CSV table of C-alpha atoms and ligand atoms in Angstrom, one decimal:
chain,number,residue,atom,x,y,z
A,1,MET,CA,126.8,117.8,76.3
A,2,SER,CA,130.0,117.4,79.0
A,3,ASP,CA,129.1,115.0,81.8
A,4,ILE,CA,128.2,117.1,84.7
A,5,PRO,CA,125.3,115.1,86.6
A,6,GLN,CA,122.3,116.7,85.8
A,7,GLU,CA,121.1,117.1,90.1
A,8,ARG,CA,121.1,120.3,92.1
A,9,ARG,CA,123.9,119.7,94.9
A,10,VAL,CA,124.1,122.4,97.8
A,11,LEU,CA,127.5,121.9,99.4
A,12,THR,CA,128.5,125.2,101.2
A,13,ALA,CA,126.3,128.4,101.7
A,14,ILE,CA,126.1,130.1,97.8
A,15,PRO,CA,128.4,131.9,97.2
A,16,GLY,CA,130.7,129.3,99.2
A,17,PRO,CA,134.4,130.1,100.5
A,18,LYS,CA,136.2,129.6,96.5
A,19,SER,CA,133.3,132.0,95.3
A,20,VAL,CA,134.3,134.2,97.5
A,21,GLU,CA,137.3,134.3,98.0
A,22,LEU,CA,137.6,134.7,94.1
A,23,GLN,CA,135.0,137.8,94.6
A,24,ALA,CA,137.0,139.5,96.6
A,25,ARG,CA,140.1,139.5,93.5
A,26,ARG,CA,137.6,140.1,91.1
A,27,THR,CA,136.4,143.3,93.1
A,28,ALA,CA,140.3,144.4,93.7
A,29,ALA,CA,141.3,143.7,89.7
A,30,VAL,CA,137.4,144.1,87.9
A,31,ALA,CA,135.9,147.6,86.8
A,32,ALA,CA,132.3,148.2,89.1
A,33,GLY,CA,130.3,148.8,86.3
A,34,VAL,CA,130.5,145.2,84.9
A,35,GLY,CA,128.2,144.0,87.8
A,36,SER,CA,127.1,139.6,88.4
A,37,THR,CA,123.6,138.7,89.5
A,38,LEU,CA,125.0,135.8,91.5
A,39,PRO,CA,128.4,136.1,92.3
A,40,VAL,CA,129.2,131.8,92.3
A,41,PHE,CA,132.2,131.5,90.5
A,42,THR,CA,131.4,128.8,87.4
A,43,ALA,CA,133.8,125.8,87.2
A,44,ARG,CA,131.3,124.0,84.0
A,45,ALA,CA,128.2,124.1,83.1
A,46,GLY,CA,126.0,122.0,81.2
A,47,GLY,CA,122.0,120.6,80.0
A,48,GLY,CA,119.6,122.2,83.2
A,49,ILE,CA,123.3,122.8,85.4
A,50,ILE,CA,125.9,125.3,86.2
A,51,GLU,CA,128.9,123.8,88.8
A,52,ASP,CA,130.4,126.2,90.7
A,53,VAL,CA,134.2,126.5,92.1
A,54,ASP,CA,133.1,124.9,95.7
A,55,GLY,CA,131.1,122.1,94.1
A,56,ASN,CA,127.6,123.5,94.0
A,57,ARG,CA,125.1,122.2,91.8
A,58,LEU,CA,122.9,124.8,90.8
A,59,ILE,CA,119.9,124.6,88.4
A,60,ASP,CA,119.9,127.0,85.6
A,61,PHE,CA,116.7,129.2,84.6
A,62,GLY,CA,119.1,131.9,83.1
A,63,SER,CA,120.9,130.5,80.4
A,64,GLY,CA,123.2,133.5,80.9
A,65,ILE,CA,120.5,135.5,79.5
A,66,ALA,CA,119.3,133.8,76.9
A,67,VAL,CA,122.3,131.9,75.2
A,68,THR,CA,123.1,128.5,75.8
A,69,SER,CA,119.7,127.3,74.3
A,70,VAL,CA,121.3,123.9,73.4
A,71,GLY,CA,123.1,124.0,76.7
A,72,ALA,CA,126.5,125.3,77.9
A,73,SER,CA,129.0,122.9,76.8
A,74,ALA,CA,126.5,121.4,74.3
A,75,GLU,CA,128.4,118.6,72.1
A,76,ALA,CA,127.9,119.4,68.3
A,77,VAL,CA,129.0,122.8,69.3
A,78,VAL,CA,131.6,121.6,71.2
A,79,ARG,CA,132.8,119.3,68.1
A,80,ARG,CA,132.5,122.0,65.5
A,81,ALA,CA,134.2,124.9,67.6
A,82,SER,CA,137.2,122.9,68.7
A,83,ALA,CA,137.6,121.0,65.3
A,84,GLN,CA,137.6,125.2,63.7
A,85,LEU,CA,139.8,126.4,66.6
A,86,ALA,CA,142.5,123.7,65.9
A,87,ASP,CA,142.2,124.5,61.9
A,88,PHE,CA,141.9,128.5,62.1
A,89,THR,CA,140.8,130.7,64.9
A,90,HIS,CA,140.8,133.5,62.6
A,91,THR,CA,141.8,135.7,59.0
A,92,CYS,CA,138.8,138.7,59.3
A,93,PHE,CA,136.1,137.6,56.8
A,94,MET,CA,136.6,141.0,54.9
A,95,VAL,CA,140.6,139.9,54.0
A,96,THR,CA,140.2,136.1,53.5
A,97,PRO,CA,136.9,134.5,53.8
A,98,TYR,CA,136.0,131.3,55.1
A,99,GLU,CA,133.1,128.9,54.1
A,100,GLY,CA,131.3,128.8,58.0
A,101,TYR,CA,130.0,132.5,57.6
A,102,VAL,CA,129.1,131.9,54.5
A,103,GLU,CA,126.6,128.7,56.1
A,104,VAL,CA,125.5,130.5,58.7
A,105,CYS,CA,124.0,133.2,56.0
A,106,GLU,CA,122.5,129.5,54.8
A,107,ARG,CA,121.1,128.7,57.4
A,108,LEU,CA,119.5,132.5,58.5
A,109,ALA,CA,118.3,132.8,54.8
A,110,GLU,CA,116.7,129.4,55.6
A,111,LEU,CA,115.5,129.7,59.3
A,112,THR,CA,114.3,133.6,59.5
A,113,PRO,CA,110.8,133.8,58.2
A,114,GLY,CA,109.4,134.9,54.5
A,115,ASP,CA,110.6,133.3,51.3
A,116,HIS,CA,112.4,136.0,49.9
A,117,ALA,CA,115.7,136.9,48.5
A,118,LYS,CA,117.8,137.2,51.9
A,119,LYS,CA,121.3,138.4,52.5
A,120,SER,CA,122.8,138.1,55.9
A,121,ALA,CA,125.8,140.1,57.8
A,122,LEU,CA,127.6,138.9,60.7
A,123,PHE,CA,129.1,140.5,63.7
A,124,ASN,CA,129.9,140.1,67.5
A,125,SER,CA,127.4,141.3,69.8
A,126,GLY,CA,123.4,141.9,69.8
A,127,ALA,CA,124.5,145.6,70.0
A,128,GLU,CA,126.4,145.7,66.6
A,129,ALA,CA,123.8,143.7,65.0
A,130,VAL,CA,121.1,146.6,65.9
A,131,GLU,CA,123.7,149.5,65.3
A,132,ASN,CA,124.1,147.2,61.8
A,133,ALA,CA,120.8,147.3,60.8
A,134,VAL,CA,120.3,150.4,61.7
A,135,LYS,CA,123.0,152.1,59.1
A,136,ILE,CA,121.4,149.4,56.2
A,137,ALA,CA,118.1,151.0,57.0
A,138,ARG,CA,119.4,154.6,56.5
A,139,ALA,CA,121.4,153.4,53.4
A,140,TYR,CA,118.6,152.1,51.8
A,141,THR,CA,115.6,154.7,52.5
A,142,LYS,CA,118.4,157.4,52.7
A,143,ARG,CA,116.0,158.5,55.9
A,144,THR,CA,117.2,159.3,59.3
A,145,ALA,CA,115.0,158.7,61.8
A,146,VAL,CA,115.0,155.6,64.3
A,147,VAL,CA,111.6,154.7,65.9
A,148,VAL,CA,111.8,152.4,68.9
A,149,PHE,CA,109.1,152.0,71.4
A,150,ASP,CA,108.7,152.3,75.4
A,151,HIS,CA,110.2,149.1,77.7
A,152,GLY,CA,112.8,148.4,74.7
A,153,TYR,CA,115.7,147.0,75.0
A,154,HIS,CA,118.4,147.0,72.0
A,155,GLY,CA,122.0,147.4,73.8
A,156,ARG,CA,124.9,149.5,75.7
A,157,THR,CA,126.8,151.1,73.1
A,158,ASN,CA,126.2,154.8,71.6
A,159,LEU,CA,123.7,153.9,69.8
A,160,THR,CA,121.6,151.3,71.3
A,161,MET,CA,121.6,153.0,74.6
A,162,ALA,CA,119.8,155.5,73.0
A,163,LEU,CA,117.1,153.2,71.7
A,164,THR,CA,117.0,151.3,74.8
A,165,SER,CA,113.8,152.8,76.8
A,166,LYS,CA,115.1,152.2,80.8
A,167,ASN,CA,117.4,155.1,82.2
A,168,MET,CA,119.1,153.2,85.8
A,169,PRO,CA,121.4,151.2,84.9
A,170,TYR,CA,121.8,151.2,81.2
A,171,LYS,CA,122.0,154.6,80.1
A,172,GLN,CA,122.5,157.3,83.7
A,173,GLY,CA,125.7,159.1,83.4
A,174,PHE,CA,126.8,157.8,79.8
A,175,GLY,CA,125.0,160.1,77.2
A,176,PRO,CA,124.6,162.1,75.6
A,177,PHE,CA,123.4,159.9,72.9
A,178,ALA,CA,122.6,159.1,69.6
A,179,PRO,CA,120.0,161.8,67.8
A,180,GLU,CA,117.5,160.8,65.7
A,181,VAL,CA,116.0,157.7,67.7
A,182,TYR,CA,112.1,158.4,68.9
A,183,ARG,CA,110.0,156.6,71.5
A,184,VAL,CA,106.5,155.4,71.0
A,185,PRO,CA,104.3,153.6,73.3
A,186,VAL,CA,104.0,149.7,73.2
A,187,ALA,CA,100.6,147.9,73.9
A,188,TYR,CA,101.8,146.3,77.3
A,189,GLY,CA,98.9,144.3,78.4
A,190,TYR,CA,98.8,144.3,81.9
A,191,ARG,CA,99.2,147.7,82.6
A,192,TRP,CA,97.6,149.4,79.5
A,193,PRO,CA,94.6,151.8,81.5
A,194,THR,CA,91.8,150.2,79.5
A,195,GLY,CA,92.8,147.0,79.5
A,196,PRO,CA,94.4,144.4,77.9
A,197,GLU,CA,91.3,143.6,74.9
A,198,ASN,CA,92.2,147.3,74.0
A,199,ALA,CA,95.6,147.5,74.2
A,200,GLY,CA,96.7,146.2,70.9
A,201,ALA,CA,94.0,148.7,69.0
A,202,GLU,CA,94.7,151.6,71.2
A,203,ALA,CA,98.8,151.6,71.4
A,204,SER,CA,99.1,151.0,68.0
A,205,ALA,CA,96.8,154.0,67.1
A,206,GLN,CA,98.5,156.5,69.5
A,207,ALA,CA,102.5,155.0,68.0
A,208,ILE,CA,101.4,155.7,64.7
A,209,ASP,CA,99.4,158.8,65.3
A,210,GLU,CA,102.8,160.0,67.5
A,211,ILE,CA,104.9,159.0,64.0
A,212,THR,CA,103.4,160.9,61.5
A,213,LYS,CA,102.4,164.1,63.5
A,214,GLN,CA,105.8,164.3,65.7
A,215,ILE,CA,108.2,163.2,63.0
A,216,GLY,CA,106.5,162.3,59.6
A,217,ALA,CA,106.7,159.1,58.0
A,218,GLU,CA,108.9,160.1,55.3
A,219,ASN,CA,111.5,160.8,57.7
A,220,VAL,CA,112.2,157.1,59.3
A,221,ALA,CA,114.1,154.5,58.2
A,222,ALA,CA,113.5,152.2,60.8
A,223,ILE,CA,111.6,150.8,63.2
A,224,ILE,CA,112.7,148.9,65.5
A,225,ILE,CA,110.8,146.5,68.1
A,226,GLU,CA,111.0,143.1,70.2
A,227,PRO,CA,108.8,140.8,68.9
A,228,VAL,CA,108.9,139.6,73.3
A,229,LEU,CA,110.5,142.2,74.5
A,230,GLY,CA,113.0,141.0,76.6
A,231,GLU,CA,114.9,143.4,79.3
A,232,GLY,CA,111.7,145.7,79.8
A,233,GLY,CA,110.2,142.3,81.3
A,234,PHE,CA,109.0,139.9,78.9
A,235,ILE,CA,105.9,141.9,77.2
A,236,GLU,CA,104.5,140.5,75.0
A,237,PRO,CA,102.7,143.2,72.4
A,238,ALA,CA,98.8,142.7,73.1
A,239,LYS,CA,97.3,140.9,70.0
A,240,GLY,CA,97.1,143.2,67.2
A,241,PHE,CA,100.1,145.8,67.9
A,242,LEU,CA,102.7,144.0,65.9
A,243,PRO,CA,100.5,143.3,62.6
A,244,ALA,CA,99.5,146.6,62.9
A,245,ILE,CA,102.8,148.6,62.8
A,246,ALA,CA,103.9,146.0,60.6
A,247,ARG,CA,101.5,147.2,58.0
A,248,PHE,CA,102.3,150.7,58.8
A,249,ALA,CA,105.8,150.3,58.2
A,250,LYS,CA,105.4,149.0,54.5
A,251,ASP,CA,102.9,151.3,53.6
A,252,ASN,CA,105.2,154.1,54.3
A,253,GLY,CA,108.5,152.3,53.3
A,254,ILE,CA,109.7,152.0,56.4
A,255,VAL,CA,112.2,149.4,57.1
A,256,PHE,CA,110.6,146.9,59.8
A,257,VAL,CA,113.0,145.6,61.6
A,258,ALA,CA,112.0,142.9,64.9
A,259,ASP,CA,115.1,142.8,66.9
A,260,GLU,CA,114.6,138.9,68.2
A,261,ILE,CA,118.2,138.6,70.2
A,262,GLN,CA,116.5,137.3,72.7
A,263,SER,CA,113.3,136.2,71.3
A,264,GLY,CA,115.2,134.0,68.9
A,265,PHE,CA,116.3,131.2,67.7
A,266,CYS,CA,113.7,128.5,68.7
A,267,ARG,CA,113.2,130.5,72.4
A,268,THR,CA,109.7,130.6,72.3
A,269,GLY,CA,108.7,127.7,71.0
A,270,GLN,CA,109.6,129.3,67.3
A,271,TRP,CA,112.3,129.6,65.3
A,272,PHE,CA,111.4,133.3,65.7
A,273,ALA,CA,108.9,135.2,67.6
A,274,CYS,CA,107.5,137.0,65.3
A,275,GLU,CA,105.9,133.8,63.5
A,276,ASP,CA,103.0,133.8,65.8
A,277,GLU,CA,101.4,136.5,64.3
A,278,GLY,CA,102.2,135.7,60.9
A,279,ILE,CA,104.9,138.7,61.3
A,280,VAL,CA,107.9,138.8,58.1
A,281,PRO,CA,110.0,141.6,59.0
A,282,ASP,CA,111.9,143.1,56.5
A,283,LEU,CA,115.6,143.1,58.6
A,284,ILE,CA,115.8,140.8,61.5
A,285,THR,CA,118.8,140.8,64.4
A,286,THR,CA,120.1,138.0,65.8
A,287,ALA,CA,122.3,136.7,68.8
A,288,LYS,CA,122.6,135.2,72.1
A,289,GLY,CA,120.9,131.9,71.2
A,290,ILE,CA,122.3,131.8,68.0
A,291,ALA,CA,126.3,130.2,68.7
A,292,GLY,CA,125.8,128.2,71.7
A,293,GLY,CA,127.8,130.5,73.8
A,294,LEU,CA,130.1,131.9,71.3
A,295,PRO,CA,129.9,135.7,71.0
A,296,LEU,CA,128.4,136.2,66.9
A,297,SER,CA,125.7,138.0,66.0
A,298,ALA,CA,123.5,138.9,62.7
A,299,VAL,CA,121.7,141.1,60.4
A,300,THR,CA,119.7,139.2,57.8
A,301,GLY,CA,117.0,140.5,55.5
A,302,ARG,CA,115.6,141.7,52.3
A,303,ALA,CA,118.2,141.0,49.4
A,304,GLU,CA,117.6,144.5,48.0
A,305,ILE,CA,117.8,146.2,51.6
A,306,MET,CA,120.6,144.2,52.5
A,307,ASP,CA,122.4,145.4,49.7
A,308,ALA,CA,121.9,149.1,49.9
A,309,ALA,CA,124.9,150.0,51.9
A,310,HIS,CA,127.9,150.2,50.0
A,311,SER,CA,130.7,147.7,49.5
A,312,GLY,CA,133.0,148.6,52.7
A,313,GLY,CA,130.4,150.0,54.6
A,314,LEU,CA,129.7,146.9,57.1
A,315,GLY,CA,132.2,144.9,59.0
A,316,GLY,CA,134.4,144.5,61.6
A,317,THR,CA,137.5,142.9,62.4
A,318,TYR,CA,136.0,140.5,64.5
A,319,GLY,CA,132.2,139.6,62.8
A,320,GLY,CA,131.4,136.6,61.6
A,321,ASN,CA,134.8,135.1,63.6
A,322,PRO,CA,135.2,131.1,62.3
A,323,VAL,CA,134.7,130.0,65.7
A,324,ALA,CA,132.0,131.4,66.5
A,325,CYS,CA,130.3,130.6,63.2
A,326,ALA,CA,131.3,126.8,63.8
A,327,GLY,CA,129.9,127.0,67.1
A,328,ALA,CA,126.3,128.5,65.3
A,329,LEU,CA,126.5,125.6,62.7
A,330,GLY,CA,126.3,123.4,65.7
A,331,ALA,CA,123.8,125.3,67.7
A,332,ILE,CA,121.0,125.0,64.8
A,333,GLU,CA,122.2,121.2,64.1
A,334,THR,CA,121.1,120.5,67.7
A,335,MET,CA,117.6,122.8,68.1
A,336,ARG,CA,116.8,120.7,64.4
A,337,GLU,CA,117.7,117.7,66.0
A,338,LEU,CA,116.3,117.6,69.4
A,339,ASP,CA,113.3,120.0,68.0
A,340,LEU,CA,113.6,122.7,70.6
A,341,ASN,CA,111.1,124.4,69.3
A,342,ALA,CA,108.8,121.5,70.7
A,343,ARG,CA,110.9,121.3,74.4
A,344,ALA,CA,110.2,125.5,74.4
A,345,ARG,CA,106.9,124.2,74.4
A,346,ARG,CA,106.7,121.6,76.9
A,347,ILE,CA,108.3,123.7,79.1
A,348,GLU,CA,105.9,127.0,78.6
A,349,GLU,CA,103.3,124.1,79.1
A,350,VAL,CA,104.8,123.0,82.2
A,351,MET,CA,106.4,126.4,83.6
A,352,LYS,CA,102.6,128.3,83.5
A,353,GLY,CA,101.0,125.5,84.8
A,354,ARG,CA,102.8,125.3,87.6
A,355,LEU,CA,102.5,129.2,88.1
A,356,GLU,CA,99.2,129.8,87.5
A,357,GLU,CA,98.6,127.2,90.0
A,358,MET,CA,101.2,128.6,92.9
A,359,ARG,CA,99.3,131.9,92.0
A,360,ALA,CA,96.0,130.2,93.1
A,361,LYS,CA,97.4,128.2,96.2
A,362,LEU,CA,99.7,131.1,97.9
A,363,PRO,CA,97.3,133.0,100.4
A,364,ASN,CA,99.5,136.1,99.4
A,365,GLY,CA,98.7,134.4,95.7
A,366,ALA,CA,97.8,138.3,94.4
A,367,VAL,CA,101.5,139.2,94.3
A,368,ILE,CA,101.9,137.4,91.1
A,369,GLY,CA,100.3,140.1,89.3
A,370,ASP,CA,100.7,138.6,85.5
A,371,VAL,CA,102.3,135.1,84.6
A,372,ARG,CA,103.6,135.6,81.0
A,373,GLY,CA,105.9,134.4,78.0
A,374,ARG,CA,106.1,132.0,75.9
A,375,GLY,CA,107.8,129.0,75.4
A,376,ALA,CA,111.1,129.1,77.6
A,377,MET,CA,110.6,132.8,77.9
A,378,ILE,CA,108.4,133.0,80.8
A,379,ALA,CA,108.1,135.5,83.5
A,380,ILE,CA,106.0,136.6,86.7
A,381,GLU,CA,105.3,140.2,87.6
A,382,LEU,CA,105.2,140.7,91.2
A,383,VAL,CA,103.0,144.0,92.4
A,384,LYS,CA,101.2,144.9,95.8
A,385,PRO,CA,99.1,142.6,97.1
A,386,GLY,CA,95.3,143.8,95.5
A,387,THR,CA,97.1,146.7,93.7
A,388,LYS,CA,99.5,146.9,90.3
A,389,ASP,CA,101.9,148.7,92.0
A,390,PRO,CA,105.0,147.1,91.2
A,391,ASP,CA,107.0,145.4,94.2
A,392,ALA,CA,110.8,145.2,93.0
A,393,ALA,CA,111.7,144.4,96.5
A,394,ALA,CA,109.8,141.4,96.6
A,395,THR,CA,111.0,140.4,93.2
A,396,ALA,CA,114.9,140.8,94.9
A,397,ALA,CA,114.0,138.7,97.5
A,398,LEU,CA,112.5,136.1,96.1
A,399,ALA,CA,115.8,135.7,93.6
A,400,LYS,CA,117.8,135.8,96.6
A,401,ALA,CA,115.6,133.1,98.1
A,402,CYS,CA,116.3,130.9,95.1
A,403,HIS,CA,119.3,131.7,94.9
A,404,ALA,CA,120.4,130.3,98.2
A,405,GLU,CA,118.0,126.5,97.1
A,406,GLY,CA,120.9,126.6,94.4
A,407,LEU,CA,118.3,128.0,91.4
A,408,LEU,CA,119.6,130.7,89.2
A,409,VAL,CA,116.9,133.0,88.4
A,410,LEU,CA,116.9,136.2,86.6
A,411,THR,CA,115.2,139.4,87.3
A,412,CYS,CA,114.0,141.9,84.3
A,413,GLY,CA,111.4,144.6,83.9
A,414,THR,CA,111.4,148.6,83.7
A,415,TYR,CA,110.0,148.7,87.2
A,416,GLY,CA,112.5,145.8,88.6
A,417,ASN,CA,109.4,143.4,89.4
A,418,VAL,CA,109.9,140.9,86.9
A,419,LEU,CA,111.1,137.6,88.0
A,420,ARG,CA,111.9,136.1,84.6
A,421,PHE,CA,112.6,132.6,84.0
A,422,LEU,CA,115.0,131.3,80.6
A,423,PRO,CA,116.1,127.7,81.3
A,424,PRO,CA,117.9,125.9,78.4
A,425,LEU,CA,116.2,124.2,76.5
A,426,VAL,CA,117.4,120.6,76.7
A,427,ILE,CA,116.8,121.2,80.3
A,428,GLY,CA,115.2,117.9,81.8
A,429,GLU,CA,111.7,118.1,82.8
A,430,ASP,CA,112.7,116.6,86.8
A,431,LEU,CA,115.0,119.7,86.6
A,432,LEU,CA,112.6,121.7,85.9
A,433,ASN,CA,110.0,120.9,88.6
A,434,GLU,CA,113.0,121.0,91.0
A,435,GLY,CA,113.9,124.7,90.3
A,436,LEU,CA,109.2,125.5,90.6
A,437,ASP,CA,108.9,123.9,94.2
A,438,ILE,CA,112.7,125.9,95.0
A,439,LEU,CA,110.6,128.6,93.7
A,440,GLU,CA,107.0,127.8,95.4
A,441,ARG,CA,109.0,127.7,98.7
A,442,ALA,CA,110.6,130.9,98.0
A,443,PHE,CA,107.3,132.3,98.0
A,444,ALA,CA,107.2,131.2,101.8
A,445,THR,CA,109.8,133.9,103.0
A,446,LEU,CA,108.2,137.0,101.6
B,501,PLP,C1,121.1,141.3,74.8
B,501,PLP,C2,119.8,142.1,74.3
B,501,PLP,C3,120.7,143.0,73.3
B,501,PLP,C4,122.1,143.5,73.3
B,501,PLP,O1,122.8,142.5,72.8
B,501,PLP,P1,124.6,142.3,73.3
B,501,PLP,O2,125.1,140.8,72.7
B,501,PLP,O3,124.8,142.5,75.0
B,501,PLP,O4,125.4,143.5,72.7
B,501,PLP,C5,120.2,143.7,71.8
B,501,PLP,N1,119.0,143.2,71.9
B,501,PLP,C6,118.1,142.5,72.6
B,501,PLP,C7,116.8,142.4,72.5
B,501,PLP,C8,118.7,141.8,73.9
B,501,PLP,O5,117.7,141.1,74.3
């Protein structure tokens, strides 16, 4: 980790004058379609801190969207990626291969659930991994239909926009979308009409009914689900839902794909979130936390499925770039050495304890409709007091109040009413608590 003091420091307004100046240049030069949560320009980052160009130090509850789980300048990532950078930057694995790529695939085979023979293919972004999982599943099953779920998020490319549930901002005006994609219900416990205790059984029955009646199970190549839904609002499918869907896929020769791009690599206190219900996916997509901030993604799965695509059918110029692979090996080394699964579980304990306390203590505590998530993937869903009506305005106001005090938080959710917390797993407990203090004070501004 770089030597950034692990202390919050607010010296100027946030954003400060230098950030404001850079933001003006950015507005003139960068396309408007690329947004930013907080227009504070980064100078350096590491551990639980982001230091900006004005010298402010923000507490990081975002990890660049669940990416820098080992911190944004982890020693092993920097060391290994720097050494690789000096040796060679690129050959293209499809032209002349290199060991780092193979080693990442070996690690993925060890770390992902199941003791069957596994193989992997590496790509650059999460969306690319999901697209390739679909290609592989179609090649293996010789079927075309793909089933996804309400509130699901799988990326911004054309096929993954089709797979993604939410229109604004991801899809609006960008169609037409890829065909043969079908969306079915998910067990969203907090909002399930007959209550969370019934959601697992009822939602899986509904989903299976729609698949068999509307698509025909024999036409389905893949069922793709996030074991904890990320952008859709940190929704943990109610107990029993995932096993029922996985069993249905198995019984019908459908490739079951766990999209663990956000939930994987220790984020939920397990290497992969699907382990909590003992699910062994046929294919698993990973990205985000895999490489300590360097762009890398993977599809890993049963060898016979992974080998279904013909030679030359998968790949890409940069897929499994050697520097990114070195970063991944450094990130995995860090996760093992520091036992970041245990750290994630400790973060859950601290965060959920404090958030439940806030809910009980605040006079307007009823605005916290739900506290949920696992490990260091925790969220609160905000509603209008005494109802379950989503309160996106309160969510935005809270995020803004936190930002002003030097705490970076992100929002998410189909209704824009979820405040999500994704701290680096290496964040110190003092910073974690200080961040929660800021959040608690922010509620007073509502
Ligand atoms: C972020 C994300 C993606 C897309 O990853 P990109 O690297 O942004 O293309 C896909 N699936 C899930 C679950 C994600 O969280």
